[in-house]
Amino acid sequence: MNSAHSRQRGTPSETPILQLTGIRKTYGAVIALHGVDFDVRSGEVHAIVGENGAGKSTLISIAAGILEANAGEIRIMGRTVDDTDVRAMRARGVSVANQHPALVPDLTVRENLQLVAPGIEDAELQAMLQRVATESLTIDPQERVADLILARRHVVEIARALITRPQVLIFDEPTEPFQEAEVDKLFALIRSLRDEGIAIVYISHRLNEVMQIADRISVLRDGRLIETRRAGEYTPNEVVTLIAGQPLDQVFPPKGTNAETSAPVLETKELAGPGFDGVDLVLRAGEIVGLTGVEGQGQREFLRCLAGIVSRRSGEVRIKGKTHSGESVPASRAAGFGFVPDDRHSEGLFLPMSIRENIGLGIFNRIARGGVIDWADDHRIGGEIAAGLGVKAASIETPVSALSGGNQQKVLIGREIAFGPSVLLVDEPTHGVDIGARSEIYRQLREVADNGTPVLVASSDGIELEGLCDRVEVFSRGRIVQELVGEAVSDEAITEANLHATQLREISGVSERATNSDWRRRLGDHLPAVANLVVAGGIMAAANAVNPLFLSGFNLSMLMTFVCSLAFISAAQLCVMLIGEIDLSLGPLAGLVVVLCSFLMGPDQPPGSIAIAAIAVVLMCMLFGLAQGVLVELLRLPSMVITLATFSGIQGVSLLLRPQPGGRISDLLSDAIGFSVFGIPTGMVAVIAVAVVLQFVLARSSFGRAWRATGSDARASHILGVKARQVRLAAFALAGLLTGCGGLVLASQVGIGTATTGVNYTLLGITAAVLSGAKISGGRGSFLAVLASSLLVQTIMNATPFLRLSDAWQYWLIGGATLVAASFFSLSAGGRALVSAGNR
Amino acid sequence: MNTDLTGNDLPNSAGNSRIQLPQVAYVATATVVLVAIGGFLAPQSVSLPALLTLLPFMSILGVAAIGQHLVVQQRGFDISVAGIISLSAVIVTNYAERGAGAGPIVVAVLLALAAGAGTGAINGFFVTLLRVPPLVTTIGINALAIGVTVYLSGGVPRAVPDALGTLALGRTLGIPNTFVVMLIIAAIVIFVERRTVIGRQFIAIGTNPSAARVLGVRVTAYSWLTYTAAGLFFALAGVMLSGFVSVPTIMCGNEYMLSTVAAVVVGGNALTGGRASIPATILGAFFLTYLGQLVLSVGFERAVQDVVKATIIILGVALPEIVRRLRNR
């Protein structure tokens, strides 16, 4: 009966694979989703449409286990799901291709895919990339994601979502960086996946694409699911009205009337800058002009150039007839440009500061005299502005962080209006703003225009442009390619114009260079190690030339034990640096080991108890490292502060145990560590072996990938389901363990319990880690390079007396080397970062 | 219900219903509790003369902590406080003889302050223009500064000019001069932060550097200025310290590496930048100084101070977090 019943069903089947019921999500006082019901079935494409901030991304993040809902139920194949983390949801077959690719920049494409599909065969991986890649967007799995342009990252992101063979595949704005041919290819892929029976959720603000690909459409507005219908039952206009919540003429104020005749306020001639070129634009009093284009066509850069944030290459800007040649924000503001940035949280507002303070920051021209703020003006004007805009808050002393998105946006726009600009530039006026506040903001902008200040609006929302603007300029490849005026300003015309304009492909110099030279990339990875060895060799030669005793057997064996202890400690530092943390307590911890050894390893102890003591001390160090990790990880405390405190705490303990040096340490320890195998002490053999093993683990194992991933990009790692907490705790514990080993070597060197032995090793360890080329912010490093840099650091320390340099030189050389290396790596990484930022 | 700016009634929400105590209230409460405990364990430690002898130590720490406070507010961190304090102390003792008059002393003090500000400016250079993380920068600069200290002193501590010592130990109207200096510095910083354009922009950068940049605030200049000002305050603390102890050791600044951060943390200031309270940091400095004294007067060794301070810092950052989590349960 059951099977007969299921055979009667057509395609798509009637049983939802994924079903969300009553999903509710709040952030503090803000409600993002008010109990949403949504489902998707096998073999269908179910599109979700809605304005920015309607809750689309929140909803799918909950479906994918990235966010946790405050209430509601998730069912997969009819079964309720209790554990909704990323891994669990992925194991049940839910996978997302995110709008902002969740890829770890310091890992290669292959490693990124392996993070979600550990055991994958190389052939399968290649085949998957092949299936998603297009002719113009091919992918080399060896490349680091950081070196890929955005469109390629999107290709990898889609492959990453597919590679776990999901039953439910969610696409979040997948076509954003794609050209028409690539969109067609993607749609063919989506259709073939659908025909294989995969349930597909498709999110896009491009309505025509949605109408093309969707079987069903759900409209989301202000965190509520308004309705779901079969795609054929909608006309585009109906969808538009549903998205906006009411007929457009009720949301928007009437447009301006006599703009064509008024005098020009802003004129740009042949304006060029990064991403745009040859832009001629005239803005007249009383009008609101929109800028549009597919993402990345230069419209935002043009707006930001006028605001003084992006530099200008050539061209002219005239404001009220006067030439404006300034290239800084202060110059632009002085010339009369007010600017509302796109992302109010990151660029617009100062969230912990009050409404009054936020407004005041933009209007010092009105509230300050001679650099001193007038208390009364500050309060009065702030209050007037907030009230005039209808900001809903307890008082003007309320921190902006406590306001809703709409009220925050009102504060931001109010600040720029109050500044009294000659031209108001607005990037995305209503991102994440509820419908009520949106109308209010549109009304305000129109009022500004009616009072004679033209408004220039960049928006990706066709409906907004249609309702608000008198005129819309379409950007493509950095130029204005079309102007829509009057009746032609419609969502449909704007979408049409955007799609048919040829698009700008980002400059891809970086990735091309990297593709051609695999060996260069490999060399680049090992360059710091080689450089360290070369410099160390040079110093040795110089020291030996001044004093031939430098290369004597005695000094060399001493140097080797010093290198050995430092290599352990700097490897420990690298363990935490890889996850983007730092451990200042490693030096004193190694010192504490020395003190403990002086109690536990007296000369009269038998070898067995010395071995047991050694193991116990190392284990204690590991537990200590783990404890620090727990504080940093579980309580999210800054490692710098925790370990600065333990730095002095451990030092105190050592001093309490050994106020004066004392307690001989058995020679058995130094015999064991210094026992020579073909001229190399066992300690050295051990540290080299440890470094090789750790390097192998780091480079090749899944643990190593997770290790680098969490340091490289915590957000992407979380979305990819990396078990960050375990990995990070392990890194801290490992750091403790290695420091313990380093401490034993130190103990064998000094032979007596001295409380202060380890203190300098914190600095030396950090120096060695920095010199090894490890990325201080995490994600990249090499244990082999740390061996080389430890050799260099100890060679410097050891050679200064031979070179007849005073004690001060040890500080200068070490401090100087740290700064030079850190600056060098920061500048070379900075160059790379700038390029990838340009690709964003 | 609240009444909002437009005259409408607002429902109470999590954001604005809870009465917000000023930040300084928490550290003030902690200090009162500590002094009460101190009065119980070692009654003589709360007597007026005992507290007055404490003030110079607290003032020196306070001045250095204000420097650290400014850097932390700009999302930075300054380890070189240790090297700068040691360096300025050595400059004062090296460039003015024991019996030097006002002229040479002023020159030596100005030299020390300039060295501090200069070192701070170098910190700022690496952090802002070369984008080296503050921790690594100040660790490196700290080593360089200690190198200079070792070089100048030749490893031998010397005595400060007697006149400077007398000034540092002296009192005006019964109040220690060092305390007066700290109050003046604090008053200036508080005025600038609260009432000037520079101060408002400075706080804005701490809470959101990108937004400050979009508003045309010269973030790099401020950041540079902050490290320079911090270096100046560290050097001033070093001068006060050298005058007060009369024969400063070569590494006399070392303990300030931890204790300045501790004062900021105990004051309840976030180490991630943003809003911060100078009075809270100063109370934090008092708290730590009194605690250190109490540990000694109860009869513990000096090394115990370090352990206690470490514990206080960890509790200082961990407790608010634990309380927050329990509340969010």
PDB file of C-alpha atoms in Angstrom, chain A residues 387-472:
ATOM      1  CA  ALA A 387      13.629  63.315  17.486  1.00  0.00           C
ATOM      2  CA  GLY A 388      13.281  64.741  13.982  1.00  0.00           C
ATOM      3  CA  LEU A 389      14.019  61.356  12.479  1.00  0.00           C
ATOM      4  CA  GLY A 390      11.717  59.517  14.799  1.00  0.00           C
ATOM      5  CA  VAL A 391      14.457  57.404  16.339  1.00  0.00           C
ATOM      6  CA  LYS A 392      12.870  55.111  18.896  1.00  0.00           C
ATOM      7  CA  ALA A 393      15.085  54.967  21.971  1.00  0.00           C
ATOM      8  CA  ALA A 394      14.856  55.589  25.689  1.00  0.00           C
ATOM      9  CA  SER A 395      17.094  58.647  25.466  1.00  0.00           C
ATOM     10  CA  ILE A 396      19.907  60.078  23.397  1.00  0.00           C
ATOM     11  CA  GLU A 397      22.314  58.513  25.888  1.00  0.00           C
ATOM     12  CA  THR A 398      21.226  55.013  24.788  1.00  0.00           C
ATOM     13  CA  PRO A 399      24.083  53.141  23.129  1.00  0.00           C
ATOM     14  CA  VAL A 400      23.427  52.665  19.437  1.00  0.00           C
ATOM     15  CA  SER A 401      24.004  48.924  19.863  1.00  0.00           C
ATOM     16  CA  ALA A 402      20.684  48.699  21.744  1.00  0.00           C
ATOM     17  CA  LEU A 403      18.668  50.043  18.783  1.00  0.00           C
ATOM     18  CA  SER A 404      16.931  48.075  16.041  1.00  0.00           C
ATOM     19  CA  GLY A 405      18.478  48.039  12.574  1.00  0.00           C
ATOM     20  CA  GLY A 406      16.004  50.615  11.310  1.00  0.00           C
ATOM     21  CA  ASN A 407      16.689  53.014  14.151  1.00  0.00           C
ATOM     22  CA  GLN A 408      20.427  52.579  13.774  1.00  0.00           C
ATOM     23  CA  GLN A 409      20.141  53.460  10.107  1.00  0.00           C
ATOM     24  CA  LYS A 410      18.083  56.542  11.023  1.00  0.00           C
ATOM     25  CA  VAL A 411      20.834  57.695  13.382  1.00  0.00           C
ATOM     26  CA  LEU A 412      23.440  57.193  10.672  1.00  0.00           C
ATOM     27  CA  ILE A 413      21.498  58.985   7.933  1.00  0.00           C
ATOM     28  CA  GLY A 414      20.433  61.653  10.414  1.00  0.00           C
ATOM     29  CA  ARG A 415      24.061  62.308  11.282  1.00  0.00           C
ATOM     30  CA  GLU A 416      24.947  62.859   7.640  1.00  0.00           C
ATOM     31  CA  ILE A 417      21.889  65.049   7.002  1.00  0.00           C
ATOM     32  CA  ALA A 418      22.662  67.110  10.106  1.00  0.00           C
ATOM     33  CA  PHE A 419      26.170  67.645   8.821  1.00  0.00           C
ATOM     34  CA  GLY A 420      24.500  69.825   6.165  1.00  0.00           C
ATOM     35  CA  PRO A 421      26.015  68.417   2.981  1.00  0.00           C
ATOM     36  CA  SER A 422      25.824  69.938  -0.512  1.00  0.00           C
ATOM     37  CA  VAL A 423      25.545  66.426  -1.938  1.00  0.00           C
ATOM     38  CA  LEU A 424      24.412  63.383   0.032  1.00  0.00           C
ATOM     39  CA  LEU A 425      25.971  60.063  -1.001  1.00  0.00           C
ATOM     40  CA  VAL A 426      24.147  56.964   0.223  1.00  0.00           C
ATOM     41  CA  ASP A 427      25.370  53.416  -0.286  1.00  0.00           C
ATOM     42  CA  GLU A 428      22.504  50.939   0.237  1.00  0.00           C
ATOM     43  CA  PRO A 429      20.118  53.167   2.179  1.00  0.00           C
ATOM     44  CA  THR A 430      18.001  50.361   3.671  1.00  0.00           C
ATOM     45  CA  HIS A 431      20.177  47.264   4.169  1.00  0.00           C
ATOM     46  CA  GLY A 432      18.541  45.182   6.881  1.00  0.00           C
ATOM     47  CA  VAL A 433      15.946  47.811   7.735  1.00  0.00           C
ATOM     48  CA  ASP A 434      12.334  46.882   8.513  1.00  0.00           C
ATOM     49  CA  ILE A 435       9.537  48.138   6.310  1.00  0.00           C
ATOM     50  CA  GLY A 436       8.323  50.892   8.617  1.00  0.00           C
ATOM     51  CA  ALA A 437      11.723  52.488   9.049  1.00  0.00           C
ATOM     52  CA  ARG A 438      12.359  52.087   5.352  1.00  0.00           C
ATOM     53  CA  SER A 439       9.429  54.319   4.373  1.00  0.00           C
ATOM     54  CA  GLU A 440      10.622  56.865   6.903  1.00  0.00           C
ATOM     55  CA  ILE A 441      14.136  56.824   5.439  1.00  0.00           C
ATOM     56  CA  TYR A 442      12.834  57.222   1.881  1.00  0.00           C
ATOM     57  CA  ARG A 443      10.716  60.159   3.019  1.00  0.00           C
ATOM     58  CA  GLN A 444      13.751  61.769   4.670  1.00  0.00           C
ATOM     59  CA  LEU A 445      15.909  61.345   1.582  1.00  0.00           C
ATOM     60  CA  ARG A 446      13.219  62.859  -0.613  1.00  0.00           C
ATOM     61  CA  GLU A 447      12.896  65.764   1.811  1.00  0.00           C
ATOM     62  CA  VAL A 448      16.647  66.372   1.601  1.00  0.00           C
ATOM     63  CA  ALA A 449      16.402  66.399  -2.196  1.00  0.00           C
ATOM     64  CA  ASP A 450      13.384  68.715  -2.151  1.00  0.00           C
ATOM     65  CA  ASN A 451      15.356  71.138   0.002  1.00  0.00           C
ATOM     66  CA  GLY A 452      17.936  71.424  -2.748  1.00  0.00           C
ATOM     67  CA  THR A 453      20.567  68.834  -1.827  1.00  0.00           C
ATOM     68  CA  PRO A 454      20.833  66.191  -4.525  1.00  0.00           C
ATOM     69  CA  VAL A 455      21.099  62.597  -3.305  1.00  0.00           C
ATOM     70  CA  LEU A 456      23.183  59.918  -5.004  1.00  0.00           C
ATOM     71  CA  VAL A 457      22.126  56.394  -4.065  1.00  0.00           C
ATOM     72  CA  ALA A 458      23.956  53.148  -4.870  1.00  0.00           C
ATOM     73  CA  SER A 459      21.699  50.146  -4.461  1.00  0.00           C
ATOM     74  CA  SER A 460      21.508  46.538  -5.546  1.00  0.00           C
ATOM     75  CA  ASP A 461      17.772  46.535  -4.948  1.00  0.00           C
ATOM     76  CA  GLY A 462      15.872  47.196  -8.175  1.00  0.00           C
ATOM     77  CA  ILE A 463      12.603  47.829  -6.385  1.00  0.00           C
ATOM     78  CA  GLU A 464      14.212  50.443  -4.195  1.00  0.00           C
ATOM     79  CA  LEU A 465      15.751  52.204  -7.178  1.00  0.00           C
ATOM     80  CA  GLU A 466      12.432  52.124  -9.015  1.00  0.00           C
ATOM     81  CA  GLY A 467      10.524  53.622  -6.141  1.00  0.00           C
ATOM     82  CA  LEU A 468      13.037  56.178  -4.957  1.00  0.00           C
ATOM     83  CA  CYS A 469      15.055  57.508  -7.889  1.00  0.00           C
ATOM     84  CA  ASP A 470      14.320  60.094 -10.539  1.00  0.00           C
ATOM     85  CA  ARG A 471      17.085  58.700 -12.681  1.00  0.00           C
ATOM     86  CA  VAL A 472      19.262  55.558 -12.613  1.00  0.00           C
TER      87      VAL A 472
END
